[in-house]
Coordinates of N, CA and C in Angstrom, one line a residue:
M6 N 1.4 -25.5 -0.3 CA 0.8 -24.3 -1.7 C 1.6 -24.8 -3.0
T7 N 0.7 -26.1 -3.0 CA 1.0 -27.6 -4.1 C 0.4 -26.9 -5.2
N8 N -0.9 -25.7 -5.1 CA -1.2 -25.4 -6.4 C -0.8 -24.1 -6.7
T9 N -0.5 -23.0 -5.8 CA -0.2 -22.1 -6.0 C 0.8 -22.1 -7.1
P10 N 0.3 -21.0 -8.0 CA 1.0 -20.5 -9.5 C 2.4 -19.6 -9.5
D11 N 3.6 -20.3 -9.7 CA 4.9 -20.3 -9.7 C 5.1 -18.7 -9.0
I12 N 4.5 -17.8 -9.6 CA 5.1 -16.1 -10.1 C 4.5 -16.0 -8.2
L13 N 3.4 -16.6 -7.6 CA 2.8 -16.2 -5.9 C 3.9 -16.7 -5.3
K14 N 4.6 -18.3 -5.7 CA 5.7 -18.5 -5.3 C 6.6 -17.8 -4.9
K15 N 7.4 -17.3 -6.2 CA 8.1 -16.9 -5.9 C 7.9 -15.3 -5.3
I16 N 6.9 -14.8 -5.2 CA 6.9 -13.4 -4.6 C 6.4 -13.7 -3.2
I17 N 5.7 -14.8 -2.7 CA 6.3 -15.0 -1.3 C 7.5 -15.2 -0.5
A18 N 8.2 -16.5 -1.5 CA 9.5 -16.3 -0.9 C 10.9 -15.0 -0.9
R19 N 10.3 -13.8 -1.8 CA 10.9 -12.8 -1.6 C 10.2 -12.1 -0.5
K20 N 9.4 -11.5 -0.5 CA 9.0 -11.3 1.0 C 9.0 -12.1 2.4
E21 N 9.6 -13.4 2.2 CA 10.0 -14.1 3.5 C 11.4 -13.4 3.6
Q22 N 12.0 -13.4 2.6 CA 13.4 -12.6 3.0 C 13.6 -11.4 3.6
E23 N 12.6 -10.7 2.2 CA 12.3 -9.3 3.0 C 11.9 -8.6 4.1
I24 N 11.3 -9.9 4.9 CA 10.9 -9.3 6.0 C 12.2 -9.7 7.4
I25 N 12.9 -10.7 6.8 CA 14.1 -11.0 7.9 C 14.7 -9.9 7.7
E26 N 14.8 -9.5 6.3 CA 15.8 -8.0 6.3 C 15.4 -7.0 7.3
C27 N 14.1 -6.7 6.6 CA 13.8 -5.8 8.2 C 13.7 -5.7 8.8
K28 N 13.3 -7.0 9.9 CA 13.2 -7.3 11.1 C 14.7 -6.8 11.4
N29 N 15.7 -7.6 10.5 CA 17.4 -7.4 11.5 C 17.6 -5.4 11.5
N30 N 17.1 -4.7 10.5 CA 17.0 -3.2 10.6 C 16.1 -3.0 12.0
I31 N 15.1 -3.4 12.1 CA 14.2 -2.9 12.8 C 13.1 -3.9 13.7
S32 N 13.5 -3.9 15.0 CA 12.8 -5.2 15.2 C 11.5 -5.1 15.5
F33 N 10.9 -6.3 16.1 CA 9.3 -6.1 16.0 C 8.5 -4.9 17.0
D34 N 9.7 -5.4 18.3 CA 9.2 -4.4 19.3 C 9.3 -2.8 19.1
K35 N 10.5 -2.6 18.1 CA 11.0 -1.0 17.6 C 9.6 -0.2 17.1
M36 N 8.8 -1.2 15.7 CA 8.4 -1.0 14.8 C 7.0 -1.2 15.6
M37 N 6.3 -2.4 16.5 CA 5.4 -1.8 17.4 C 5.1 -0.6 18.5
K38 N 6.4 -0.1 18.4 CA 6.4 1.4 19.0 C 6.2 2.6 18.6
E39 N 6.5 2.0 17.4 CA 6.3 3.2 16.7 C 5.2 3.7 15.4
A40 N 5.2 2.2 15.8 CA 3.3 1.8 14.8 C 2.3 2.5 16.1
Y41 N 2.0 2.0 17.5 CA 1.7 2.9 18.0 C 1.6 4.5 18.2
D42 N 3.3 5.0 18.3 CA 3.6 6.1 18.6 C 2.6 6.8 17.0
N43 N 2.2 6.2 16.2 CA 2.2 7.2 15.3 C 0.4 6.7 14.4
R44 N -0.3 7.4 15.4 CA -1.6 7.1 15.5 C -2.5 8.0 14.5
E45 N -2.3 9.3 14.2 CA -3.1 10.2 13.2 C -3.1 9.1 12.0
T46 N -4.5 8.7 11.6 CA -5.6 7.9 10.7 C -6.4 8.9 9.9
R47 N -6.8 8.5 8.3 CA -7.9 9.2 7.9 C -8.4 7.7 7.7
D48 N -10.1 7.8 8.1 CA -10.6 7.5 8.3 C -11.6 6.9 6.5
F49 N -11.0 5.8 6.4 CA -10.5 4.8 5.2 C -12.4 4.8 4.7
Y50 N -13.1 4.1 5.8 CA -15.1 3.6 5.2 C -15.1 4.7 4.9
Q51 N -15.1 5.6 5.9 CA -15.6 7.3 6.3 C -15.8 7.6 4.5
A52 N -14.5 7.5 3.5 CA -14.7 8.5 2.9 C -15.1 7.6 2.0
L53 N -15.0 6.7 1.8 CA -16.6 5.6 0.8 C -17.9 5.8 1.5
K54 N -18.1 5.9 2.2 CA -19.5 6.0 3.0 C -19.9 7.4 2.5
D55 N -19.3 8.2 2.5 CA -19.3 9.8 2.1 C -19.8 10.0 0.5
K56 N -18.5 8.7 -0.1 CA -19.1 9.4 -1.6 C -20.6 8.1 -1.9
V57 N -20.6 7.0 -1.5 CA -22.3 6.9 -1.6 C -23.4 7.3 -0.8
D58 N -22.6 8.2 0.2 CA -24.1 8.9 1.0 C -24.3 10.2 -0.2
L59 N -23.8 10.4 -1.2 CA -23.7 12.0 -1.7 C -24.0 11.1 -3.1
K60 N -24.1 9.7 -3.5 CA -25.0 9.1 -5.0 C -23.3 9.5 -5.8
Q61 N -22.7 9.0 -5.2 CA -21.3 9.1 -6.1 C -20.6 8.0 -6.2
N62 N -19.7 7.6 -7.1 CA -18.6 7.0 -7.1 C -17.8 6.9 -6.2
A63 N -17.5 5.8 -5.6 CA -16.8 5.4 -4.3 C -15.8 4.5 -4.8
I64 N -14.4 5.4 -5.0 CA -13.8 4.4 -5.9 C -12.1 5.2 -5.2
I65 N -11.4 3.6 -5.3 CA -10.0 4.0 -4.4 C -9.3 3.7 -5.8
A66 N -8.7 4.3 -6.4 CA -7.6 4.6 -7.4 C -6.2 4.2 -7.1
E67 N -5.8 3.5 -7.8 CA -4.7 2.7 -7.6 C -3.4 3.0 -8.6
I68 N -2.5 3.5 -7.4 CA -1.0 3.9 -7.8 C -0.5 2.8 -8.7
K69 N -0.1 2.5 -9.3 CA 0.5 1.3 -9.5 C 1.8 1.4 -10.7
K70 N 3.3 1.1 -11.0 CA 4.1 1.4 -11.7 C 4.3 -0.1 -12.5
A71 N 4.4 -0.8 -12.3 CA 3.9 -1.9 -13.2 C 3.4 -3.0 -12.3
S72 N 3.6 -4.4 -13.5 CA 2.7 -5.9 -13.1 C 4.1 -6.8 -13.6
P73 N 4.1 -7.9 -12.8 CA 4.9 -9.1 -13.6 C 4.6 -9.6 -14.6
S74 N 3.1 -9.6 -15.2 CA 2.3 -10.1 -16.4 C 2.0 -8.9 -17.6
K75 N 2.1 -7.5 -17.3 CA 2.3 -6.1 -18.1 C 3.2 -5.6 -18.4
G76 N 4.2 -5.8 -17.3 CA 5.5 -4.9 -17.4 C 5.5 -3.8 -16.8
V77 N 6.2 -2.8 -17.5 CA 5.6 -1.1 -16.7 C 5.0 -0.5 -17.5
L78 N 3.6 -0.4 -16.4 CA 2.4 0.2 -17.3 C 2.6 1.8 -17.5
R79 N 3.8 2.6 -16.5 CA 3.4 4.1 -17.2 C 5.1 4.4 -16.5
E80 N 5.7 5.0 -18.2 CA 7.5 5.2 -18.1 C 7.4 6.1 -16.9
N81 N 6.6 7.4 -16.9 CA 7.2 8.7 -16.4 C 6.3 8.8 -15.4
F82 N 6.7 7.9 -14.7 CA 5.4 7.6 -13.2 C 6.4 8.5 -11.7
N83 N 5.1 9.0 -11.6 CA 5.2 9.9 -10.3 C 3.9 10.2 -9.4
P84 N 4.4 9.2 -8.9 CA 3.4 8.8 -7.7 C 1.9 9.9 -7.0
V85 N 3.4 11.1 -7.0 CA 3.0 12.1 -5.9 C 1.6 12.9 -7.1
E86 N 1.9 13.2 -8.1 CA 1.4 13.8 -9.2 C 0.3 12.8 -9.3
I87 N 0.6 11.6 -9.8 CA -0.8 10.7 -10.6 C -1.5 10.6 -8.7
A88 N -1.6 10.4 -7.7 CA -2.2 11.0 -6.3 C -3.0 12.2 -6.4
K89 N -2.3 13.5 -6.9 CA -3.2 14.4 -7.0 C -4.0 14.3 -7.6
S90 N -3.7 14.2 -9.2 CA -4.4 14.0 -10.1 C -5.8 13.4 -10.0
Y91 N -6.3 12.4 -9.5 CA -6.7 11.4 -8.7 C -7.7 11.9 -7.6
E92 N -7.1 12.3 -6.7 CA -8.1 13.6 -5.3 C -8.2 14.4 -6.3
A93 N -7.7 15.2 -6.8 CA -8.8 16.4 -8.0 C -10.1 15.8 -9.0
S94 N -10.1 14.2 -9.4 CA -11.2 13.9 -10.4 C -11.6 13.2 -9.7
G95 N -12.1 13.1 -7.9 CA -13.1 12.7 -7.0 C -13.0 11.4 -6.3
A96 N -11.6 10.7 -6.3 CA -11.6 9.4 -5.9 C -11.3 9.6 -4.2
A97 N -11.9 8.8 -4.1 CA -12.5 8.5 -2.4 C -11.6 8.1 -1.7
C98 N -10.3 7.0 -1.8 CA -9.1 6.7 -1.4 C -8.2 6.6 -2.1
L99 N -6.6 5.8 -2.0 CA -5.9 6.0 -2.8 C -5.5 4.3 -2.1
S100 N -4.9 3.8 -3.2 CA -3.8 2.7 -3.2 C -2.5 2.5 -4.1
V101 N -1.7 2.3 -2.5 CA 0.1 2.5 -3.3 C 0.3 1.0 -3.2
L102 N 1.0 0.8 -4.7 CA 1.5 -0.8 -5.1 C 3.0 -0.5 -4.2
T103 N 3.3 -1.2 -3.0 CA 4.2 -1.0 -2.7 C 5.7 -1.8 -2.7
D104 N 5.1 -3.0 -3.2 CA 6.4 -3.6 -3.1 C 7.4 -3.7 -4.8
K105 N 8.4 -3.9 -4.5 CA 9.7 -4.0 -5.0 C 9.9 -4.5 -6.0
D106 N 10.4 -5.5 -5.2 CA 10.6 -6.5 -7.0 C 9.6 -7.1 -8.0
F107 N 8.4 -6.7 -7.8 CA 7.3 -7.4 -9.0 C 6.7 -6.3 -9.4
F108 N 6.3 -5.1 -8.7 CA 5.4 -4.4 -9.5 C 6.4 -3.3 -9.4
Q109 N 7.7 -2.6 -9.1 CA 8.5 -1.7 -9.2 C 8.0 -0.8 -8.1
G110 N 7.3 -0.8 -7.4 CA 6.9 -0.1 -6.5 C 7.3 0.0 -5.6
D111 N 7.5 1.0 -4.3 CA 8.1 1.7 -2.9 C 7.4 2.3 -1.9
N112 N 8.0 2.1 -0.7 CA 7.3 1.9 0.5 C 7.1 4.3 0.8
Q113 N 8.5 4.4 -0.1 CA 8.9 6.3 0.0 C 7.5 6.4 -1.0
Y114 N 6.7 5.5 -2.2 CA 5.5 6.4 -2.9 C 4.5 6.2 -1.7
L115 N 4.2 5.4 -0.9 CA 3.2 6.1 -0.1 C 3.6 7.1 1.1
I116 N 4.9 7.1 1.3 CA 5.1 7.8 2.5 C 4.9 9.8 1.7
D117 N 5.3 9.5 0.3 CA 5.4 10.5 -0.1 C 3.7 10.8 -0.8
V118 N 3.0 10.0 -1.1 CA 1.6 10.6 -1.3 C 0.5 10.4 -0.4
R119 N 1.1 9.9 0.5 CA 0.4 10.3 2.2 C 0.4 12.2 2.2
K120 N 1.8 12.1 2.1 CA 2.0 13.6 2.6 C 1.7 14.9 1.5
A121 N 1.2 14.0 0.4 CA 0.7 15.2 -0.5 C -0.5 15.0 -0.7
V122 N -1.2 14.3 -0.5 CA -2.7 14.5 -0.2 C -4.0 14.4 0.9
S123 N -5.0 14.6 1.0 CA -5.5 14.8 2.2 C -6.5 13.3 2.1
L124 N -6.5 12.1 1.2 CA -7.5 11.0 1.3 C -6.6 10.1 1.9
P125 N -7.4 9.3 2.5 CA -7.0 7.7 3.1 C -5.8 7.4 2.2
V126 N -5.3 6.5 2.5 CA -4.3 5.8 1.7 C -4.6 4.3 2.1
L127 N -4.6 3.3 1.4 CA -4.2 2.2 1.3 C -2.9 0.9 1.0
R128 N -2.3 0.3 2.0 CA -1.0 0.1 1.1 C -1.6 -1.6 0.8
K129 N -1.1 -1.2 -0.6 CA -1.5 -2.5 -1.5 C 0.1 -3.2 -1.3
E130 N 0.0 -4.4 -0.7 CA 1.6 -5.4 -0.5 C 0.8 -7.0 -0.5
F131 N 1.7 -7.5 -0.5 CA 1.6 -9.2 0.0 C 1.7 -9.3 1.0
I132 N 1.3 -9.0 2.6 CA 0.8 -9.0 3.8 C 1.2 -10.8 4.1
I133 N 2.4 -11.3 4.7 CA 2.0 -12.3 5.1 C 2.5 -12.1 6.2
D134 N 3.0 -11.4 7.3 CA 3.5 -11.4 8.7 C 2.5 -10.4 9.5
P135 N 2.6 -10.6 10.5 CA 2.1 -9.3 11.7 C 3.1 -7.7 11.0
Y136 N 4.6 -7.8 11.1 CA 5.0 -7.0 11.2 C 5.0 -5.8 9.8
Q137 N 4.3 -6.7 8.9 CA 4.3 -5.6 7.5 C 3.1 -4.8 8.2
V138 N 2.5 -5.3 9.0 CA 0.9 -4.7 8.8 C 2.0 -3.5 9.6
L139 N 2.2 -3.5 10.6 CA 2.9 -2.7 12.0 C 3.6 -1.5 10.8
E140 N 4.6 -1.8 9.9 CA 5.2 -1.3 8.8 C 4.5 -0.4 8.2
A141 N 3.3 -0.5 8.1 CA 2.3 0.2 6.9 C 1.6 1.1 8.1
R142 N 1.8 0.8 9.3 CA 1.1 2.1 9.8 C 2.1 3.3 10.0
V143 N 3.7 2.8 10.5 CA 4.4 3.6 10.6 C 4.8 4.5 9.6
M144 N 4.7 4.2 7.8 CA 4.9 4.9 6.4 C 3.4 5.7 6.6
G145 N 2.2 5.3 7.0 CA 1.5 6.2 7.5 C 0.1 5.7 6.2
A146 N -0.1 4.4 6.3 CA -0.9 3.5 5.5 C -2.2 3.9 7.3
D147 N -3.0 3.8 5.9 CA -4.6 4.2 7.1 C -5.5 3.5 6.7
C148 N -5.3 2.3 6.2 CA -5.7 0.4 5.8 C -4.7 0.3 4.9
I149 N -4.7 -1.1 5.4 CA -3.9 -2.8 4.1 C -4.7 -3.1 3.3
L150 N -4.4 -3.6 2.4 CA -5.7 -5.3 1.4 C -5.1 -6.6 2.1
L151 N -6.1 -7.2 2.6 CA -5.4 -8.8 3.0 C -6.2 -9.4 1.9
I152 N -5.6 -10.4 2.0 CA -6.5 -11.4 0.7 C -5.9 -12.6 1.5
A153 N -7.1 -13.5 1.2 CA -6.9 -14.8 2.2 C -6.7 -15.5 1.1
A154 N -5.7 -16.6 1.5 CA -5.6 -17.9 0.4 C -5.3 -19.2 1.5

């Protein structure tokens, strides 16, 4: 990670610590069982394809409270209301940022949004460990964002 920007180094270091804490609370094996027990998914790809087939914009609408570079983006942040608004406006899918320390996200935002709307939901997170993939499934994510570097 010699050419990695400082903020990304900080985020990854925090994620490594976060994962250790999570694994101490719920073991990998238990998380795996919960992920497999939680099989109901919404088809992310099909939701996008349906919009394209109808010659409509296939929008993945993002729910994000803050960013390290811009700070708080929305003071009166209500992820469920935002999700409902995006759904009513024709979004195909939703992306929910769950990183707490750098984006003021929360896993509970994804859980609440998933319950409130019928759209497929993507967990936008810094995924560096297979445990987080299982965790995403357990909280109800239909999709995750992976960026390889």
